PDB file of C-alpha atoms in Angstrom:
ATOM      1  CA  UNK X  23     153.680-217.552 -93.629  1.00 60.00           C
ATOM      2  CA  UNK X  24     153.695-221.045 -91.813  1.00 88.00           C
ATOM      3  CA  UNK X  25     150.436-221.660 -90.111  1.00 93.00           C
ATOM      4  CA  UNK X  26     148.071-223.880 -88.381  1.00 95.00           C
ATOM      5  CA  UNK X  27     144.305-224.587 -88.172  1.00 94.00           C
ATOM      6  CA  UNK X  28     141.932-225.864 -85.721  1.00 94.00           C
ATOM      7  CA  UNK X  29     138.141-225.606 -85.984  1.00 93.00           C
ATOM      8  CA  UNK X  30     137.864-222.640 -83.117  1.00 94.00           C
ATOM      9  CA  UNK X  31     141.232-220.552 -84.259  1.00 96.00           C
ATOM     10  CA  UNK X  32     144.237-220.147 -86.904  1.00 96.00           C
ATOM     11  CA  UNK X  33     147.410-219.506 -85.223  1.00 97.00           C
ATOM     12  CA  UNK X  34     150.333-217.990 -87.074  1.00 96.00           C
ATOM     13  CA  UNK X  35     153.676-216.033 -86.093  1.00 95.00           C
ATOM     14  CA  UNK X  36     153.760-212.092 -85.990  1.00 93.00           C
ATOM     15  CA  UNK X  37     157.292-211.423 -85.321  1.00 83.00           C
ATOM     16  CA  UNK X  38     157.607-212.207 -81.430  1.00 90.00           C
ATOM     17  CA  UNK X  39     154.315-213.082 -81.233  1.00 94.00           C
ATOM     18  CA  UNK X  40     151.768-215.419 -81.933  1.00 97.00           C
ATOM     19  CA  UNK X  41     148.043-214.194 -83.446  1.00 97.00           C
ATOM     20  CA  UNK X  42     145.103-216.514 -82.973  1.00 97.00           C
ATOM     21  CA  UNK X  43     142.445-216.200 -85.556  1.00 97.00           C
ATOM     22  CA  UNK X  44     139.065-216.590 -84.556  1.00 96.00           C
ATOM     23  CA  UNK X  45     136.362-217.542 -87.245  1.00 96.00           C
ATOM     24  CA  UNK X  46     134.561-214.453 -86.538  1.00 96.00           C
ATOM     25  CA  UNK X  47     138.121-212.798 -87.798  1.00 96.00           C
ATOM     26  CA  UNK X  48     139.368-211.494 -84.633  1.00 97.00           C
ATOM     27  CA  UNK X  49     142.725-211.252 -83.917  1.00 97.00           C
ATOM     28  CA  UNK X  50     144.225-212.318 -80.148  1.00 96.00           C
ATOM     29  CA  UNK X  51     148.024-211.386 -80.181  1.00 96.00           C
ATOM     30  CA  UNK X  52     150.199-213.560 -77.566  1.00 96.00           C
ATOM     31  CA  UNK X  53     153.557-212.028 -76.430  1.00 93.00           C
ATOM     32  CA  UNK X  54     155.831-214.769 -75.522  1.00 95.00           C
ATOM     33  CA  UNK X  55     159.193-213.054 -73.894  1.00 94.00           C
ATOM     34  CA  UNK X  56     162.329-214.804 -74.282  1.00 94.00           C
ATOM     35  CA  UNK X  57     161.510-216.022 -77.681  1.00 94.00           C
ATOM     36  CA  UNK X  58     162.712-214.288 -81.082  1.00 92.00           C
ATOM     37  CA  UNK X  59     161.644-215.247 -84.847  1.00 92.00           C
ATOM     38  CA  UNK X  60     159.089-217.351 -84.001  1.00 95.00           C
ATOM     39  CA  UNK X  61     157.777-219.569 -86.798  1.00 95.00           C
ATOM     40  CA  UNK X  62     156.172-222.657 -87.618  1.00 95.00           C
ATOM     41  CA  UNK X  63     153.741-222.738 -84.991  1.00 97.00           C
ATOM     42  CA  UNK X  64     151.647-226.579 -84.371  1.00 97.00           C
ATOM     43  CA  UNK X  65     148.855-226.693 -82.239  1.00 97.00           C
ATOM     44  CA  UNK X  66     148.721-229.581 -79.399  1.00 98.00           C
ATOM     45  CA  UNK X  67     145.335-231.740 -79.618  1.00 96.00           C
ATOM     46  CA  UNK X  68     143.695-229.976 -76.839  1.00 96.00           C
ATOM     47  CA  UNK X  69     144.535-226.611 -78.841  1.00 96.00           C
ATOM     48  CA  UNK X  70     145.722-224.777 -75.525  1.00 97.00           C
ATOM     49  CA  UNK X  71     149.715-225.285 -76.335  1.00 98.00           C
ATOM     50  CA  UNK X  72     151.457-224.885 -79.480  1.00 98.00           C
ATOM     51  CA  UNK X  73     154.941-225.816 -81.244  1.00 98.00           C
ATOM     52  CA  UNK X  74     157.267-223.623 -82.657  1.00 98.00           C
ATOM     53  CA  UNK X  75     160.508-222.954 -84.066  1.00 96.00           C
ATOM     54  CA  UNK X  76     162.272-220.172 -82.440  1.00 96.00           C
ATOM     55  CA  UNK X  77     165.344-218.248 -80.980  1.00 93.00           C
ATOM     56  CA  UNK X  78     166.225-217.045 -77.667  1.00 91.00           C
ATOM     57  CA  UNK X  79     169.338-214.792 -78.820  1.00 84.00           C
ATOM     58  CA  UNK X  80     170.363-213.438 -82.286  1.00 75.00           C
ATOM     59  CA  UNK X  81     173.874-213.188 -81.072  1.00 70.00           C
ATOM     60  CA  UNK X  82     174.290-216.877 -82.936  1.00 66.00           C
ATOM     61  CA  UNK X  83     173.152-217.281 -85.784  1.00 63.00           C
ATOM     62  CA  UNK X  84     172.893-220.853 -86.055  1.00 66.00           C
ATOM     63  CA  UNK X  85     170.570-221.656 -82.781  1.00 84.00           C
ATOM     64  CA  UNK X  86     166.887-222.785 -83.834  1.00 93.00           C
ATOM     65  CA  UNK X  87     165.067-224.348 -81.498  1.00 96.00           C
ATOM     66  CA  UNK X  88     162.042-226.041 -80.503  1.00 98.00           C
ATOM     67  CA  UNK X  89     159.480-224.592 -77.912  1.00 98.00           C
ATOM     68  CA  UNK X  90     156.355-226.075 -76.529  1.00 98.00           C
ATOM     69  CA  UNK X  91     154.281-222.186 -76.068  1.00 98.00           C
ATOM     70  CA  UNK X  92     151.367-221.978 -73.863  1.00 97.00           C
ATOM     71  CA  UNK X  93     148.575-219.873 -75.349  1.00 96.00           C
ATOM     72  CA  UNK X  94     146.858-218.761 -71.522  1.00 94.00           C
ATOM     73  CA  UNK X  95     150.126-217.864 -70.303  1.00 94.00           C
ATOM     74  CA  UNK X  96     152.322-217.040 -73.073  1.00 94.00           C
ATOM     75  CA  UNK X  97     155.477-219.538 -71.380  1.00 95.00           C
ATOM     76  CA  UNK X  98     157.332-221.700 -73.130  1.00 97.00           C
ATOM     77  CA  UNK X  99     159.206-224.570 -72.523  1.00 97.00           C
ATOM     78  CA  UNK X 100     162.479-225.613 -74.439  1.00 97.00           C
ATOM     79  CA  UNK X 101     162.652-229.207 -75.822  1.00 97.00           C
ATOM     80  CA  UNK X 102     165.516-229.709 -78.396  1.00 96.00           C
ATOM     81  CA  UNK X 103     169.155-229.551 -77.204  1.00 90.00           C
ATOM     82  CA  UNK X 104     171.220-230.490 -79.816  1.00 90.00           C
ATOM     83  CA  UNK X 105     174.060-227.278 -81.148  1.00 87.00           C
ATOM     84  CA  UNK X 106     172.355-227.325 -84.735  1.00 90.00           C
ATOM     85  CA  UNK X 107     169.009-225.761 -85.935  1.00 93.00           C
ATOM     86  CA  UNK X 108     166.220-227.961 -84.920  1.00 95.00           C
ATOM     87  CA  UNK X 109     163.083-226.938 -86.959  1.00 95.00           C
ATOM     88  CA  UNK X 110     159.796-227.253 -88.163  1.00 95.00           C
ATOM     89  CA  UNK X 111     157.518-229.236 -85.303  1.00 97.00           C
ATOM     90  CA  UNK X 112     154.309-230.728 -85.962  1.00 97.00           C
ATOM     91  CA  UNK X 113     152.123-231.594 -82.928  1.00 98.00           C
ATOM     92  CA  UNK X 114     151.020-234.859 -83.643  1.00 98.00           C
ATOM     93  CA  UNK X 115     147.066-234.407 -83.772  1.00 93.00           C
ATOM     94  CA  UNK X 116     146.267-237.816 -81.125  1.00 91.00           C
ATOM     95  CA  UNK X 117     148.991-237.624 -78.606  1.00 94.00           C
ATOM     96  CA  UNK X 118     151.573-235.724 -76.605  1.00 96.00           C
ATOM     97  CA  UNK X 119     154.310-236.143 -78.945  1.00 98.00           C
ATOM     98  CA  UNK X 120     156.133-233.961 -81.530  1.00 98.00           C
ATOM     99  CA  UNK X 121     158.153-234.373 -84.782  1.00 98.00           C
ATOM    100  CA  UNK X 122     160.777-231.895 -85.340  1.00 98.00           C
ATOM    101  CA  UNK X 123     163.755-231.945 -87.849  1.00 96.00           C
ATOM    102  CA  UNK X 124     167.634-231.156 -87.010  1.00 95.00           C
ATOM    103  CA  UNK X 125     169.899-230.038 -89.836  1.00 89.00           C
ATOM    104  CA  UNK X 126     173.215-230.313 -89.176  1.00 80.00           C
ATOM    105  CA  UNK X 127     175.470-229.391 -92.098  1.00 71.00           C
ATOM    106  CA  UNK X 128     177.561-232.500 -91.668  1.00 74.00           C
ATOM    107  CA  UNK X 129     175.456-235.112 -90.832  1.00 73.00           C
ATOM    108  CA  UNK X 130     171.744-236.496 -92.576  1.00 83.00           C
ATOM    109  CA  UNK X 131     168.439-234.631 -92.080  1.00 92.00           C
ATOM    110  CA  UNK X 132     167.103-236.289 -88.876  1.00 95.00           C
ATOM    111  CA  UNK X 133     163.525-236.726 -88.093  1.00 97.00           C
ATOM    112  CA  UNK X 134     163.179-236.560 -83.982  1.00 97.00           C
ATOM    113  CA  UNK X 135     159.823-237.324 -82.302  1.00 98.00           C
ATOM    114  CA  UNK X 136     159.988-236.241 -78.797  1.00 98.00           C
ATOM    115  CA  UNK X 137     157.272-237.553 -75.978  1.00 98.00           C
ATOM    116  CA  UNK X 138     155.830-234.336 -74.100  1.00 97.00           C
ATOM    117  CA  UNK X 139     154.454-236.390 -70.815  1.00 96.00           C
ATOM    118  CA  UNK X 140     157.145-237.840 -70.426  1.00 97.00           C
ATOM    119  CA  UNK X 141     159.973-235.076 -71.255  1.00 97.00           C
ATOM    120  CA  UNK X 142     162.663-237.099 -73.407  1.00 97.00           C
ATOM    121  CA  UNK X 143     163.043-238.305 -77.498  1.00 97.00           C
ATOM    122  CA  UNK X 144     161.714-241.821 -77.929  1.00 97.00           C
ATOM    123  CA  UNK X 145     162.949-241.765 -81.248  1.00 97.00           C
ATOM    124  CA  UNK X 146     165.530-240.295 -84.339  1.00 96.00           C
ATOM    125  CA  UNK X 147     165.114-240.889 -88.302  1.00 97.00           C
ATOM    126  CA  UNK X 148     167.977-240.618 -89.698  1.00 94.00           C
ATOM    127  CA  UNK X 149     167.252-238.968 -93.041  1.00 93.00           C
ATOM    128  CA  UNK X 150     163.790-238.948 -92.821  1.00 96.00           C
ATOM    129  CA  UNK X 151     163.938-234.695 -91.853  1.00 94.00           C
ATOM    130  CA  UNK X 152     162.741-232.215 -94.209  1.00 93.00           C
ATOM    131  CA  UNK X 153     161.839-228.467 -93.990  1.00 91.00           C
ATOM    132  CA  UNK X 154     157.755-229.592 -93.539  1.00 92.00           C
ATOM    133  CA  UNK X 155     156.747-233.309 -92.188  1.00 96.00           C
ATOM    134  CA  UNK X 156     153.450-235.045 -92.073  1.00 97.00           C
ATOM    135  CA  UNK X 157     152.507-236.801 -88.899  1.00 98.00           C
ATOM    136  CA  UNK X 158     149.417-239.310 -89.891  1.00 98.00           C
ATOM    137  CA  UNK X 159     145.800-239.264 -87.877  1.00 97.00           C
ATOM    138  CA  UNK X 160     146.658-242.233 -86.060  1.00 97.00           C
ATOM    139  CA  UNK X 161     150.263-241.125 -85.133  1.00 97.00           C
ATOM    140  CA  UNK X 162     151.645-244.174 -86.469  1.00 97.00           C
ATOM    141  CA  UNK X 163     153.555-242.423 -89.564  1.00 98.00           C
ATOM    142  CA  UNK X 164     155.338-239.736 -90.581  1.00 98.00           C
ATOM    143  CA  UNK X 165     155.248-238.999 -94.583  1.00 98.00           C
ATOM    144  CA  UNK X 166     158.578-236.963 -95.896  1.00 97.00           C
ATOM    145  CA  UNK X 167     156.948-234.938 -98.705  1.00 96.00           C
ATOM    146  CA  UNK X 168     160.135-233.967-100.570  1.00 95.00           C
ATOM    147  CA  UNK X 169     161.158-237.786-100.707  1.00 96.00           C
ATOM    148  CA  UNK X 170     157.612-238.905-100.556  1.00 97.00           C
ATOM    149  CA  UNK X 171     157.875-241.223 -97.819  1.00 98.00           C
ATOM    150  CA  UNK X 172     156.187-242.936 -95.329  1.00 98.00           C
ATOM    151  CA  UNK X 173     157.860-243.951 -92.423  1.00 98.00           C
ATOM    152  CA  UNK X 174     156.731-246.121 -89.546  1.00 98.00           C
ATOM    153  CA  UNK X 175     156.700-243.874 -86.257  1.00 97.00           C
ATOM    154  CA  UNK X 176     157.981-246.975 -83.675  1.00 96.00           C
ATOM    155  CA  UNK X 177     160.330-248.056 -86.263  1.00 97.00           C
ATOM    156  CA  UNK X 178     161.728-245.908 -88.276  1.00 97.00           C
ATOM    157  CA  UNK X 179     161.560-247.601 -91.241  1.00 98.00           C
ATOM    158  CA  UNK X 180     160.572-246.633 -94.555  1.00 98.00           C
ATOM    159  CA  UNK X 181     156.993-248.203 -95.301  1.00 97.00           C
ATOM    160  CA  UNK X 182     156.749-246.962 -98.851  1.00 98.00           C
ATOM    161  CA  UNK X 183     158.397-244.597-101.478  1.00 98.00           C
ATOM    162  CA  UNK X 184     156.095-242.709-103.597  1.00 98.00           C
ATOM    163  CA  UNK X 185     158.524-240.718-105.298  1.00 97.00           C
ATOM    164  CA  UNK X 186     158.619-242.186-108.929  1.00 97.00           C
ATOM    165  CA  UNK X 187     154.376-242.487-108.212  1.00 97.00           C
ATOM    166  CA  UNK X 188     154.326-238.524-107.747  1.00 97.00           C
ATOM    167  CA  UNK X 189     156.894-237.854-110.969  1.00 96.00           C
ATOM    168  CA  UNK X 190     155.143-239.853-113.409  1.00 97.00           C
ATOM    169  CA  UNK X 191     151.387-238.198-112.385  1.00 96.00           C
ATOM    170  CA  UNK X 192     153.144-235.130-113.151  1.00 96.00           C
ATOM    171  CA  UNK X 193     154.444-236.016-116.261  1.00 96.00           C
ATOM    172  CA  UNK X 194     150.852-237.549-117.140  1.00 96.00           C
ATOM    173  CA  UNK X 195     148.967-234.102-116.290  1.00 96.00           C
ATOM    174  CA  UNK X 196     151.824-232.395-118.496  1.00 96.00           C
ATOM    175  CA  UNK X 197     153.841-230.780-115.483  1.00 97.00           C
ATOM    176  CA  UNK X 198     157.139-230.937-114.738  1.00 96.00           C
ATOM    177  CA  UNK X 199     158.677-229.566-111.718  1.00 95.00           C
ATOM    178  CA  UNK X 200     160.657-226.274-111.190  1.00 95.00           C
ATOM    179  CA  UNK X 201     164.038-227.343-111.858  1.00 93.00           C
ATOM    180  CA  UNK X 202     164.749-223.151-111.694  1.00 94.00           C
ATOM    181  CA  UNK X 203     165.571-224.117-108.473  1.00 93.00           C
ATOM    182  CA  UNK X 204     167.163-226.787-106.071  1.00 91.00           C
ATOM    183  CA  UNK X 205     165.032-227.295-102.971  1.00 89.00           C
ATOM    184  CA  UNK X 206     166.215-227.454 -99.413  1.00 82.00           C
ATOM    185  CA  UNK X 207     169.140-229.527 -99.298  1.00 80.00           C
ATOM    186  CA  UNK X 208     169.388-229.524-102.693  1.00 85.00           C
ATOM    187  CA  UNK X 209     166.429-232.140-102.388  1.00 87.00           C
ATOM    188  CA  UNK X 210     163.696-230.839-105.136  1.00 91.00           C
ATOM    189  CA  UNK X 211     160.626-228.778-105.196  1.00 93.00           C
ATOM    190  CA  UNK X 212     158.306-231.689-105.707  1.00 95.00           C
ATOM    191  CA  UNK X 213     156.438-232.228-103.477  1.00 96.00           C
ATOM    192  CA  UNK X 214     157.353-229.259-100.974  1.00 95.00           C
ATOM    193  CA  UNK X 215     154.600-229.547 -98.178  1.00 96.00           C
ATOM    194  CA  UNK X 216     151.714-232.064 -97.240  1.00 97.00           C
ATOM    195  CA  UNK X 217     148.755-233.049 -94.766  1.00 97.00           C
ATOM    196  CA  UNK X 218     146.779-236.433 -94.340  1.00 98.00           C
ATOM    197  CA  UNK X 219     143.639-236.999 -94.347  1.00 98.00           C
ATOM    198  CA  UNK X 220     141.100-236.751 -91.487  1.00 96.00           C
ATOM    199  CA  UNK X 221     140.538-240.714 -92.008  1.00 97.00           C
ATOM    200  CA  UNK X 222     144.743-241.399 -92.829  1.00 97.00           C
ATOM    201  CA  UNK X 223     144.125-242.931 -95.952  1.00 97.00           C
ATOM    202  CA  UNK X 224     144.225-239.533 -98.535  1.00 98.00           C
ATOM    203  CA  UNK X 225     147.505-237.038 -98.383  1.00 98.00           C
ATOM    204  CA  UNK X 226     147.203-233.799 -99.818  1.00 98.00           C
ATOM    205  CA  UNK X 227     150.633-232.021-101.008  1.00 98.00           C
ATOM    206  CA  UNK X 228     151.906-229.661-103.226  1.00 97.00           C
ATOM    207  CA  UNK X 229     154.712-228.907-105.539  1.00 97.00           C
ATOM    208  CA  UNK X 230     156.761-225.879-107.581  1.00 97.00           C
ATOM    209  CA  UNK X 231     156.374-226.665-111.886  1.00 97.00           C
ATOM    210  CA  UNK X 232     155.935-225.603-114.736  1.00 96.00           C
ATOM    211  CA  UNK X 233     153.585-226.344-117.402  1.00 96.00           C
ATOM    212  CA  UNK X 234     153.834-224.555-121.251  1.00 95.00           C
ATOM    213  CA  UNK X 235     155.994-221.884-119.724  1.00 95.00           C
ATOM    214  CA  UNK X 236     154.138-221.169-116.961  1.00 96.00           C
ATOM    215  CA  UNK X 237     155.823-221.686-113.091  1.00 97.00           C
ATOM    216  CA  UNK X 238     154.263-222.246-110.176  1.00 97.00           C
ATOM    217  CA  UNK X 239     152.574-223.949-107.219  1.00 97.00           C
ATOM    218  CA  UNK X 240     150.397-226.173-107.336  1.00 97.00           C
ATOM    219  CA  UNK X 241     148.073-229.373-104.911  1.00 98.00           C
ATOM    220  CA  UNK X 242     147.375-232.730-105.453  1.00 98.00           C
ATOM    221  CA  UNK X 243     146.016-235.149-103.639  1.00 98.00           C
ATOM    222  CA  UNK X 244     146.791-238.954-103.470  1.00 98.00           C
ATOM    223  CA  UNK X 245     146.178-242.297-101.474  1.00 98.00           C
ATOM    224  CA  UNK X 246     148.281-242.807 -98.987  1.00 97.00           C
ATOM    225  CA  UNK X 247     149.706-245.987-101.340  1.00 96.00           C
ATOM    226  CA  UNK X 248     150.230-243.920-103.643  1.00 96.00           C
ATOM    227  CA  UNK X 249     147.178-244.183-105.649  1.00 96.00           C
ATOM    228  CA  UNK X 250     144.571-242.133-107.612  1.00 96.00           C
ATOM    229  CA  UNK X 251     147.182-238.960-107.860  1.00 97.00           C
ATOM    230  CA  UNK X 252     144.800-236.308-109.254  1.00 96.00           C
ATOM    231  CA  UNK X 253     145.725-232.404-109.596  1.00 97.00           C
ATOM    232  CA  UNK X 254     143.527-230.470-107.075  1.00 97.00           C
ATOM    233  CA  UNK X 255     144.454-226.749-108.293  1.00 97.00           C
ATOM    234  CA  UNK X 256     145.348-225.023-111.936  1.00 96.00           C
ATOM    235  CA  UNK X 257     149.194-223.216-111.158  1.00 97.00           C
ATOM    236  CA  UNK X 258     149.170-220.951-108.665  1.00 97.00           C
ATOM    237  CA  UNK X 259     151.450-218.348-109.777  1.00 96.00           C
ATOM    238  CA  UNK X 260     153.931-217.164-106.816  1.00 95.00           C
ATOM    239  CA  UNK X 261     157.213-215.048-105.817  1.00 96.00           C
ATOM    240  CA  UNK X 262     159.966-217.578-105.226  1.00 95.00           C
ATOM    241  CA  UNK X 263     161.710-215.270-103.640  1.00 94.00           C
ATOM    242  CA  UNK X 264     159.109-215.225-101.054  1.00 93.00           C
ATOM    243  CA  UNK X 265     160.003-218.601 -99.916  1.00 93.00           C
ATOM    244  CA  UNK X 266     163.889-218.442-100.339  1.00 92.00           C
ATOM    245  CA  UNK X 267     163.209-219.730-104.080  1.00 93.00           C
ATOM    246  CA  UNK X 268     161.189-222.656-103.062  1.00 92.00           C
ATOM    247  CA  UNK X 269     163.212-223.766-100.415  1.00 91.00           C
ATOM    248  CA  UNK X 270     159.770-224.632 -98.716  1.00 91.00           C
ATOM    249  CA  UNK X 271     155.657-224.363 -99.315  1.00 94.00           C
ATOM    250  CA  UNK X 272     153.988-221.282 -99.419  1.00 94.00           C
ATOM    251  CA  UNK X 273     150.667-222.787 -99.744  1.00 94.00           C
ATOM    252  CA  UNK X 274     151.187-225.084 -96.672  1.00 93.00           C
ATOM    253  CA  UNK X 275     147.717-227.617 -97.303  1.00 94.00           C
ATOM    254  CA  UNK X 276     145.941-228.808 -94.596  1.00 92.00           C
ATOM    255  CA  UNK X 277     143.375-231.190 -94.894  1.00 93.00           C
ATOM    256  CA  UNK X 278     140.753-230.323 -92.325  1.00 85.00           C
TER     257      UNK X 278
END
């Protein structure tokens, strides 16, 4: 289950609701009507909205959206438009601005970053989407974990590709990854999901492999250039069929 952190509460998706997680362990369940299959959620900085993938029918079956939610109120606000699923936001942790993914069947995986204050997109990256995306400390880049790259937010251009960096540690630590299965878009299952560090200059991500028979999960964590890629975790043995055989994380790091 897709979730997200903050220091006062976890917030994760219960059906049509949303449960926030105190660190005492109690549970606050939001209703939100309108909203169906609600996933993904991403807090906003001040921790009083979140983002989330949802649905506001099931009568089509292609019509994922993104909604800003607010936790007091349980309202929420509509902010992709486009006929395809839009997907997986992440609130980016300095500003009033979200990354969410489109994936249109026809077209590339594009990366959207949409400006809250001021209600409107301010910019599209074409094939820079993925299932998860990384949004960097600073908001000034967005890292692609399954293609392991950075890309430069007011650009959109591809700062570095860590890709071949990623494949070889593996290969050095004596993993290889889960070729059992494809990936989303057909796009690999290393690495699936990742986080930056508090200070931007560490990302944490993990992967599907296999090592002397044995599949599974598991975190490492690099520089953000690519350096010093050291394995975090032993395998972490999981279902794939939990996670639509790997199609995305089920370990989702965050690096708090």
């Amino acid at each position: 289950e897709a979730f997200d952190i903050r220091p006062e509460a976890v917030v994760y998706a219960v059906g049509d609701k949303l449960a926030l997680v105190a660190p005492d362990g109690k549970v606050n369940l939001i209703n939100v009507p309108g909203l169906h299959q609600i996933d993904r959620p991403s807090f906003s900085p001040d921790g009083t909205k979140v983002a989330v993938q949802a649905r506001e029918t099931y009568t089509k079956p292609e019509d994922i959206n993104i909604y800003v939610i607010d936790l007091n109120t349980g309202k929420h606000e509509r902010i992709s438009r486009l006929d395809v699923n839009e997907e997986s936001p992440e609130w980016f942790g300095n500003k009033n601005k979200i990354a969410y993914t489109s994936f249109d069947p026809r077209r590339e995986l594009i990366a959207h970053i949409y400006d809250v204050d001021t209600g409107r997109e301010i910019q599209a990256i074409k094939g820079a989407g993925y299932i998860h995306l990384a949004v960097s400390p600073d908001g000034t880049l967005i890292f692609n974990p399954v293609l392991a790259r950075l890309y430069d937010v007011n650009t959109g251009e591809v700062v570095v590709d860590l890709k071949d960096k990623v494949l070889t540690a593996l290969k050095d630590n004596g993993y290889t990854p889960d070729t059992r299965f494809h990936g989303q878009a057909n796009l690999g299952t290393v690495p699936m999901d990742a986080d930056f560090s508090p200070d931007g200059n560490h990302i944490v991500f993990d992967g599907a492999v296999e090592k002397n028979g044995k599949f599974g999960l598991i975190i490492f964590s690099m520089t953000t250039a690519g350096g010093n890629i050291t394995p975090l975790t032993d395998i972490i043995e999981v279902n794939p069929a939990f996670s639509n055989n790997n199609n995305y994380s089920q370990l989702n790091p965050n690096w708090r």
